[in-house]
Short mmCIF file of C-alpha atoms in Angstrom, two decimals:
data_model
loop_
_atom_site.label_atom_id
_atom_site.label_comp_id
_atom_site.label_asym_id
_atom_site.label_seq_id
_atom_site.Cartn_x
_atom_site.Cartn_y
_atom_site.Cartn_z
CA MET A 29 218.31 153.22 161.18
CA THR A 30 219.01 151.99 157.69
CA PRO A 31 216.51 151.12 154.77
CA HIS A 32 215.60 147.46 154.26
CA THR A 33 217.67 145.72 151.88
CA ASP A 34 218.11 141.86 151.19
CA ASP A 35 221.45 142.86 152.89
CA GLN A 36 220.23 145.21 155.84
CA PRO A 37 217.66 142.99 157.69
CA THR A 38 215.40 144.65 160.17
CA ALA A 39 216.78 145.71 163.63
CA ASP A 40 215.05 143.41 166.16
CA ARG A 41 213.13 146.32 167.72
CA SER A 42 210.80 146.65 164.38
CA PRO A 43 207.46 147.56 166.10
CA ALA A 44 205.93 146.15 162.97
CA LYS A 45 205.10 142.78 164.77
CA SER A 46 204.16 143.81 168.07
CA LEU A 47 201.81 146.58 166.93
CA PRO A 48 197.90 145.66 167.68
CA GLY A 49 196.05 145.01 164.48
CA ARG A 50 196.68 144.47 160.82
CA PRO A 51 200.31 143.62 160.21
CA CYS A 52 200.81 146.76 158.37
CA SER A 53 204.22 149.32 157.58
CA ILE A 54 201.43 152.43 157.96
CA ALA A 55 200.49 151.26 161.79
CA ALA A 56 204.34 151.10 162.17
CA ALA A 57 205.63 154.03 160.51
CA LEU A 58 202.42 156.03 163.00
CA HIS A 59 203.64 154.17 165.76
CA VAL A 60 206.83 156.00 165.06
CA LEU A 61 206.08 159.37 163.91
CA GLY A 62 203.26 159.49 166.71
CA GLU A 63 200.92 162.55 166.94
CA LYS A 64 201.13 165.85 165.07
CA TRP A 65 204.35 167.14 167.48
CA ALA A 66 206.84 164.59 166.52
CA LEU A 67 205.55 165.52 162.70
CA LEU A 68 206.14 169.52 163.08
CA ALA A 69 209.45 168.67 164.62
CA VAL A 70 210.10 167.24 161.19
CA ARG A 71 208.65 170.26 159.66
CA GLU A 72 211.20 172.47 161.27
CA LEU A 73 213.97 170.50 161.27
CA PHE A 74 213.24 170.26 157.43
CA TYR A 75 213.28 174.33 157.45
CA GLY A 76 216.42 174.57 159.14
CA ASN A 77 215.50 174.79 162.66
CA HIS A 78 217.49 172.43 164.72
CA ARG A 79 217.80 173.52 168.59
CA PHE A 80 214.99 173.17 170.78
CA ASP A 81 213.86 176.47 171.43
CA ARG A 82 213.29 177.43 168.28
CA ILE A 83 211.70 174.27 167.54
CA VAL A 84 209.28 174.84 170.74
CA ARG A 85 208.09 178.25 169.44
CA ASN A 86 207.32 177.39 165.77
CA THR A 87 205.26 174.80 166.47
CA GLY A 88 203.77 175.94 169.78
CA ALA A 89 204.05 172.46 171.38
CA PRO A 90 204.36 171.85 175.00
CA ARG A 91 207.99 171.56 175.92
CA ASP A 92 207.65 168.13 177.73
CA ARG A 93 205.51 166.37 174.83
CA LEU A 94 207.82 167.90 172.23
CA THR A 95 210.82 166.19 174.49
CA ALA A 96 209.01 163.13 174.90
CA ARG A 97 208.30 162.87 171.41
CA LEU A 98 212.11 164.27 170.37
CA ARG A 99 213.57 161.58 172.47
CA ALA A 100 211.24 159.21 170.71
CA LEU A 101 212.38 160.09 167.42
CA GLU A 102 216.02 159.88 168.17
CA GLU A 103 215.30 156.08 169.67
CA ALA A 104 214.02 155.16 166.09
CA GLY A 105 216.53 156.45 164.12
CA VAL A 106 214.85 159.57 162.28
CA ILE A 107 216.82 162.60 164.07
CA GLU A 108 220.34 162.82 165.74
CA ARG A 109 221.32 165.26 168.63
CA ARG A 110 224.75 167.29 167.90
CA ALA A 111 226.16 169.18 170.82
CA TYR A 112 226.99 172.61 170.07
CA SER A 113 227.88 173.58 173.41
CA GLU A 114 229.71 171.38 176.09
CA ARG A 115 230.09 174.02 179.00
CA PRO A 116 226.60 174.31 179.45
CA PRO A 117 225.80 170.77 177.16
CA ARG A 118 223.54 172.21 174.90
CA TYR A 119 222.15 170.10 171.31
CA GLU A 120 220.79 170.63 168.29
CA TYR A 121 218.72 167.97 166.08
CA HIS A 122 219.17 166.89 162.69
CA LEU A 123 217.03 164.66 160.55
CA THR A 124 218.80 161.42 159.63
CA GLU A 125 218.80 159.65 156.13
CA ALA A 126 215.61 158.13 157.42
CA GLY A 127 213.99 161.52 158.89
CA ARG A 128 214.97 163.53 155.22
CA ASP A 129 213.10 160.57 153.04
CA LEU A 130 210.05 162.10 155.64
CA VAL A 131 209.86 165.15 153.23
CA PRO A 132 207.62 162.92 150.72
CA LEU A 133 205.13 162.40 154.04
CA ILE A 134 205.58 165.95 155.12
CA GLN A 135 204.74 167.22 151.23
CA SER A 136 201.39 165.20 151.44
CA LEU A 137 200.29 166.56 154.59
CA LEU A 138 200.73 170.19 153.15
CA ALA A 139 199.36 169.32 149.55
CA TRP A 140 196.23 167.62 151.60
CA GLY A 141 196.32 170.87 154.05
CA ASP A 142 196.40 173.37 150.96
CA ARG A 143 193.69 171.46 149.54
CA TRP A 144 191.38 170.97 152.23
CA LEU A 145 191.78 173.56 154.68
CA SER A 146 194.00 176.74 153.94
CA PRO A 147 192.48 179.00 151.42
CA GLU A 148 195.81 180.82 151.35
CA PRO A 149 198.65 178.14 151.68
CA PRO A 150 201.32 180.04 154.22
CA VAL A 151 203.99 178.16 152.69
CA VAL A 152 205.06 177.19 148.82
CA LEU A 153 207.27 174.54 148.58
CA ARG A 154 210.20 175.31 145.63
CA HIS A 155 211.82 172.84 143.17
CA HIS A 156 215.28 173.14 142.87
CA PRO A 157 216.57 169.97 140.90
CA ASP A 158 220.51 170.02 140.66
CA HIS A 159 219.81 168.21 136.97
CA SER A 160 217.29 170.00 135.11
CA ASP A 161 217.06 173.07 132.54
CA HIS A 162 214.32 174.11 134.55
CA PRO A 163 215.66 177.41 137.00
CA ASP A 164 213.91 177.30 140.87
CA HIS A 165 210.02 177.25 140.66
CA PRO A 166 207.14 176.26 142.60
CA LEU A 167 206.78 172.98 143.47
CA ASP A 168 203.80 170.91 141.47
CA ALA A 169 203.99 167.56 142.98
CA ALA A 170 202.77 164.24 142.09
CA TRP A 171 202.82 160.39 142.47
CA THR A 172 203.04 158.32 139.39
CA CYS A 173 203.95 155.00 138.76
CA ARG A 174 207.17 154.04 137.36
CA THR A 175 206.11 150.82 136.10
CA CYS A 176 203.56 152.66 133.88
CA GLY A 177 204.35 156.42 133.54
CA ALA A 178 200.90 157.58 134.72
CA GLU A 179 200.13 159.67 137.77
CA VAL A 180 199.00 157.93 140.57
CA ARG A 181 195.20 158.66 141.61
CA GLY A 182 192.81 157.03 144.72
CA PRO A 183 190.61 155.06 142.48
CA ASP A 184 193.46 153.51 140.76
CA ILE A 185 195.26 152.16 143.56
CA GLY A 186 194.40 148.10 145.09
CA ILE A 187 195.72 146.21 147.81
CA GLU A 188 197.56 142.69 147.98
CA ILE A 189 197.36 141.07 152.01
CA ARG A 190 200.89 139.49 152.27
CA SER A 191 200.55 138.64 155.96
CA PRO A 192 199.84 135.35 157.24
CA GLY A 193 196.49 135.30 158.38
CA TRP A 194 195.26 138.44 157.25
CA ASP A 195 193.27 139.54 154.16
CA HIS A 196 191.37 142.50 152.89
CA GLN A 197 188.53 142.20 155.38
CA GLY A 198 190.45 141.41 158.57
CA PRO A 199 191.85 138.17 160.40
CA THR A 200 191.05 135.09 158.51
CA SER A 201 191.07 132.55 161.36
CA HIS A 202 188.84 134.38 163.21
CA LEU A 203 190.32 134.19 166.11
CA PRO A 204 190.28 136.76 168.39
CA THR A 205 193.60 138.72 168.07
CA ALA A 206 194.86 142.27 169.94
CA GLY A 207 191.52 145.22 169.98
CA SER A 208 189.34 142.24 168.28
CA SER A 209 185.68 142.83 170.62
CA MET B 9 183.96 169.30 152.42
CA THR B 10 185.32 171.41 149.51
CA PRO B 11 188.83 171.90 148.46
CA HIS B 12 189.97 174.82 147.57
CA THR B 13 189.38 177.18 144.72
CA ASP B 14 188.95 181.27 144.36
CA ASP B 15 185.18 179.83 143.76
CA GLN B 16 184.46 178.19 147.32
CA PRO B 17 186.83 179.85 150.25
CA THR B 18 187.73 177.98 153.25
CA ALA B 19 184.97 177.25 155.51
CA ASP B 20 184.48 179.61 158.70
CA ARG B 21 185.65 176.20 161.01
CA SER B 22 189.50 176.02 159.10
CA PRO B 23 191.60 175.13 162.28
CA ALA B 24 194.76 176.66 160.08
CA LYS B 25 194.17 180.20 161.82
CA SER B 26 193.63 179.33 165.49
CA LEU B 27 196.60 176.59 166.25
CA PRO B 28 199.22 177.58 168.29
CA GLY B 29 202.63 177.79 166.49
CA ARG B 30 203.31 178.68 162.91
CA PRO B 31 200.88 179.26 160.00
CA CYS B 32 200.81 175.80 158.03
CA SER B 33 198.62 173.71 156.08
CA ILE B 34 201.12 170.07 157.44
CA ALA B 35 199.56 171.83 161.30
CA ALA B 36 196.15 172.27 159.95
CA ALA B 37 195.89 168.52 158.52
CA LEU B 38 197.53 166.63 161.93
CA HIS B 39 194.95 168.36 163.65
CA VAL B 40 192.05 166.98 161.87
CA LEU B 41 193.85 163.87 161.21
CA GLY B 42 195.41 163.62 164.79
CA GLU B 43 197.10 160.35 166.42
CA LYS B 44 197.43 157.42 164.52
CA TRP B 45 193.47 155.88 165.12
CA ALA B 46 192.52 158.44 162.91
CA LEU B 47 194.52 157.43 159.68
CA LEU B 48 194.58 153.75 160.06
CA ALA B 49 190.16 154.15 160.36
CA VAL B 50 191.21 155.96 156.53
CA ARG B 51 193.36 153.03 155.73
CA GLU B 52 190.66 150.60 156.51
CA LEU B 53 187.75 152.60 154.79
CA PHE B 54 190.62 152.73 151.77
CA TYR B 55 191.08 148.64 152.42
CA GLY B 56 186.94 148.29 151.73
CA ASN B 57 185.96 147.65 155.67
CA HIS B 58 183.12 150.17 156.68
CA ARG B 59 181.90 148.60 159.88
CA PHE B 60 182.84 150.46 163.31
CA ASP B 61 183.53 146.62 164.83
CA ARG B 62 185.48 145.68 161.84
CA ILE B 63 187.37 149.02 162.07
CA VAL B 64 188.24 148.17 165.84
CA ARG B 65 189.23 144.39 165.13
CA ASN B 66 191.84 145.45 161.94
CA THR B 67 193.13 148.75 163.67
CA GLY B 68 193.57 147.15 167.24
CA ALA B 69 192.16 150.64 168.30
CA PRO B 70 190.39 151.14 171.87
CA ARG B 71 186.40 151.34 171.06
CA ASP B 72 186.15 154.71 173.15
CA ARG B 73 189.01 156.48 171.02
CA LEU B 74 188.23 154.68 167.90
CA THR B 75 184.43 156.47 168.28
CA ALA B 76 186.01 159.63 169.20
CA ARG B 77 188.22 159.72 166.26
CA LEU B 78 185.60 158.85 163.77
CA ARG B 79 183.55 161.89 164.93
CA ALA B 80 186.03 164.19 164.97
CA LEU B 81 186.53 162.85 161.26
CA GLU B 82 182.99 163.09 160.10
CA GLU B 83 183.05 167.14 162.11
CA ALA B 84 186.16 167.77 159.45
CA GLY B 85 184.70 165.79 156.16
CA VAL B 86 186.68 163.59 156.07
CA ILE B 87 184.59 160.18 156.65
CA GLU B 88 180.39 160.01 156.15
CA ARG B 89 178.34 157.82 157.89
CA ARG B 90 175.20 156.17 156.21
CA ALA B 91 172.49 154.41 158.14
CA TYR B 92 172.15 150.71 156.53
CA SER B 93 169.41 149.41 159.29
CA GLU B 94 167.00 151.71 160.94
CA ARG B 95 166.50 149.47 163.92
CA PRO B 96 168.34 148.97 165.31
CA PRO B 97 170.13 152.01 164.04
CA ARG B 98 173.41 151.29 162.43
CA TYR B 99 175.77 153.26 160.82
CA GLU B 100 178.38 152.68 157.85
CA TYR B 101 181.51 154.85 157.91
CA HIS B 102 183.02 155.86 153.89
CA LEU B 103 185.46 158.00 152.75
CA THR B 104 184.62 161.59 151.30
CA GLU B 105 186.01 163.01 148.46
CA ALA B 106 188.81 164.79 151.09
CA GLY B 107 188.83 161.53 152.45
CA ARG B 108 189.95 159.84 148.86
CA ASP B 109 191.97 162.58 148.63
CA LEU B 110 194.37 160.91 151.66
CA VAL B 111 195.14 158.20 149.69
CA PRO B 112 198.82 159.43 148.53
CA LEU B 113 199.49 160.63 151.92
CA ILE B 114 198.56 157.04 152.50
CA GLN B 115 200.83 155.74 150.54
CA SER B 116 203.26 158.10 151.14
CA LEU B 117 203.27 156.48 155.32
CA LEU B 118 203.04 153.02 153.92
CA ALA B 119 206.30 153.80 151.40
CA TRP B 120 208.57 155.22 154.58
CA GLY B 121 207.39 151.99 157.18
CA ASP B 122 207.98 149.58 154.14
CA ARG B 123 211.40 151.70 153.87
CA TRP B 124 212.54 151.78 157.24
CA LEU B 125 210.55 149.34 158.97
CA SER B 126 209.40 146.19 158.14
CA PRO B 127 211.61 143.85 156.32
CA GLU B 128 209.18 142.16 154.64
CA PRO B 129 205.94 144.42 153.65
CA PRO B 130 203.04 143.22 155.07
CA VAL B 131 200.71 144.79 152.13
CA VAL B 132 201.39 145.67 148.63
CA LEU B 133 199.76 148.10 146.45
CA ARG B 134 198.68 147.19 143.46
CA HIS B 135 198.03 150.21 140.64
CA HIS B 136 195.12 149.63 137.75
CA PRO B 137 194.66 153.08 135.77
CA ASP B 138 192.04 153.04 133.45
CA HIS B 139 194.00 154.87 130.85
CA SER B 140 197.14 152.61 130.67
CA ASP B 141 198.06 149.47 128.11
CA HIS B 142 199.24 147.64 131.06
CA PRO B 143 197.58 145.39 133.43
CA ASP B 144 197.72 145.46 136.70
CA HIS B 145 200.42 145.79 138.16
CA PRO B 146 202.50 146.70 141.52
CA LEU B 147 202.54 150.31 142.49
CA ASP B 148 206.11 151.74 141.91
CA ALA B 149 205.73 155.05 142.89
CA ALA B 150 207.82 157.85 142.10
CA TRP B 151 207.23 161.45 143.90
CA THR B 152 207.58 163.82 140.82
CA CYS B 153 207.31 167.55 139.86
CA ARG B 154 204.63 168.14 136.81
CA THR B 155 206.62 171.46 135.89
CA CYS B 156 209.46 170.26 135.09
CA GLY B 157 209.37 166.35 135.43
CA ALA B 158 212.01 165.14 137.05
CA GLU B 159 211.79 163.05 140.36
CA VAL B 160 211.69 165.02 143.37
CA ARG B 161 214.49 164.38 146.01
CA GLY B 162 213.90 165.54 149.34
CA PRO B 163 217.76 167.97 149.32
CA ASP B 164 215.72 169.29 145.78
CA ILE B 165 213.48 171.24 147.90
CA GLY B 166 213.27 174.85 149.10
CA ILE B 167 210.55 176.59 151.00
CA GLU B 168 208.53 180.19 150.68
CA ILE B 169 207.00 181.32 153.20
CA ARG B 170 204.03 183.40 152.89
CA SER B 171 202.55 184.23 156.35
CA PRO B 172 202.79 187.97 157.74
CA GLY B 173 204.83 188.53 159.93
CA TRP B 174 206.53 184.61 159.77
CA ASP B 175 209.99 183.76 158.14
CA HIS B 176 212.13 180.41 157.89
CA GLN B 177 213.25 180.42 161.64
CA GLY B 178 209.93 181.67 163.09
CA PRO B 179 208.36 185.30 163.87
CA THR B 180 209.63 187.90 162.51
CA SER B 181 208.28 190.70 165.53
CA HIS B 182 210.09 188.67 168.41
CA LEU B 183 206.67 188.94 170.06
CA PRO B 184 205.05 186.08 171.70
CA THR B 185 203.46 184.17 170.40
CA ALA B 186 201.48 180.65 171.41
CA GLY B 187 203.66 178.50 172.57
CA SER B 188 206.56 180.36 173.08
CA SER B 189 208.71 180.20 175.95
#
């Protein structure tokens, strides 16, 4: 899985065009990341726990569901398997570059859960940038806009739909689409 | 649903303590936000589409699944129903403050999907901050640390576990926990 640049077109297996509803990278991302066990497995890999039994224990995921999720994440290029034993064959799971790029999403989930659901955050993220005069410190993350430098807040965001046949409200053609009623 | 401050303790219905696996705000958030239909409904509310039939059409969600998701989001305080017709009774759905606070998470999903799955982003976010000399412009979001001002990258992040009985690797007591094998 490689990021999209002009030099690196999307793999044909990109799900973005075959999903129901509005053409949308959010939908494409959620199609790959699926339900909670997938993202909790990514959490454990980010925490440094790479073996199946440990991921099961630390997430509480049913073993069969976790097996299916890990396989889907591997097929999507978010994680990769590495053998650590030949007899019997045993594997560890590691985040690929696409998987490591999920850390901001994990942090967004963590920040929202801390704010709205957890009176005492069970985990605090620490920030230790290589090139900074600041030593290791608690991460106090915000989204900022590189263009204007301002911190991004929900009400400041608008959308521009670029998918042909769709606008903010939905399909402009008023023809039936998958999932319409 | 109110954010947690020292003055506003968590509602008792907080799921954070009753979930399997590691105590975790990510797990708590995913428990509320569930699978993709919930977050895609939040997307449509953020886009300004507040009625059930339009959310069905634009997400492609099965009607019964969407009904269940909207009810769960309402119970969790992420969305609220507002009557727009008395006879017959008809409702619109709107994001609460907790729901609007999901916009950075939606943006994280969008950015990841754009980068790894969509060769031509079907939606571009626009930024129009109130207090800026910059007029409306495409959002170029960067994840930054308020403490040190640096842009945050995945490898710069560490974790500090604050939940008693757990460390990075898992439960320190080695007693069985829910979901362990």
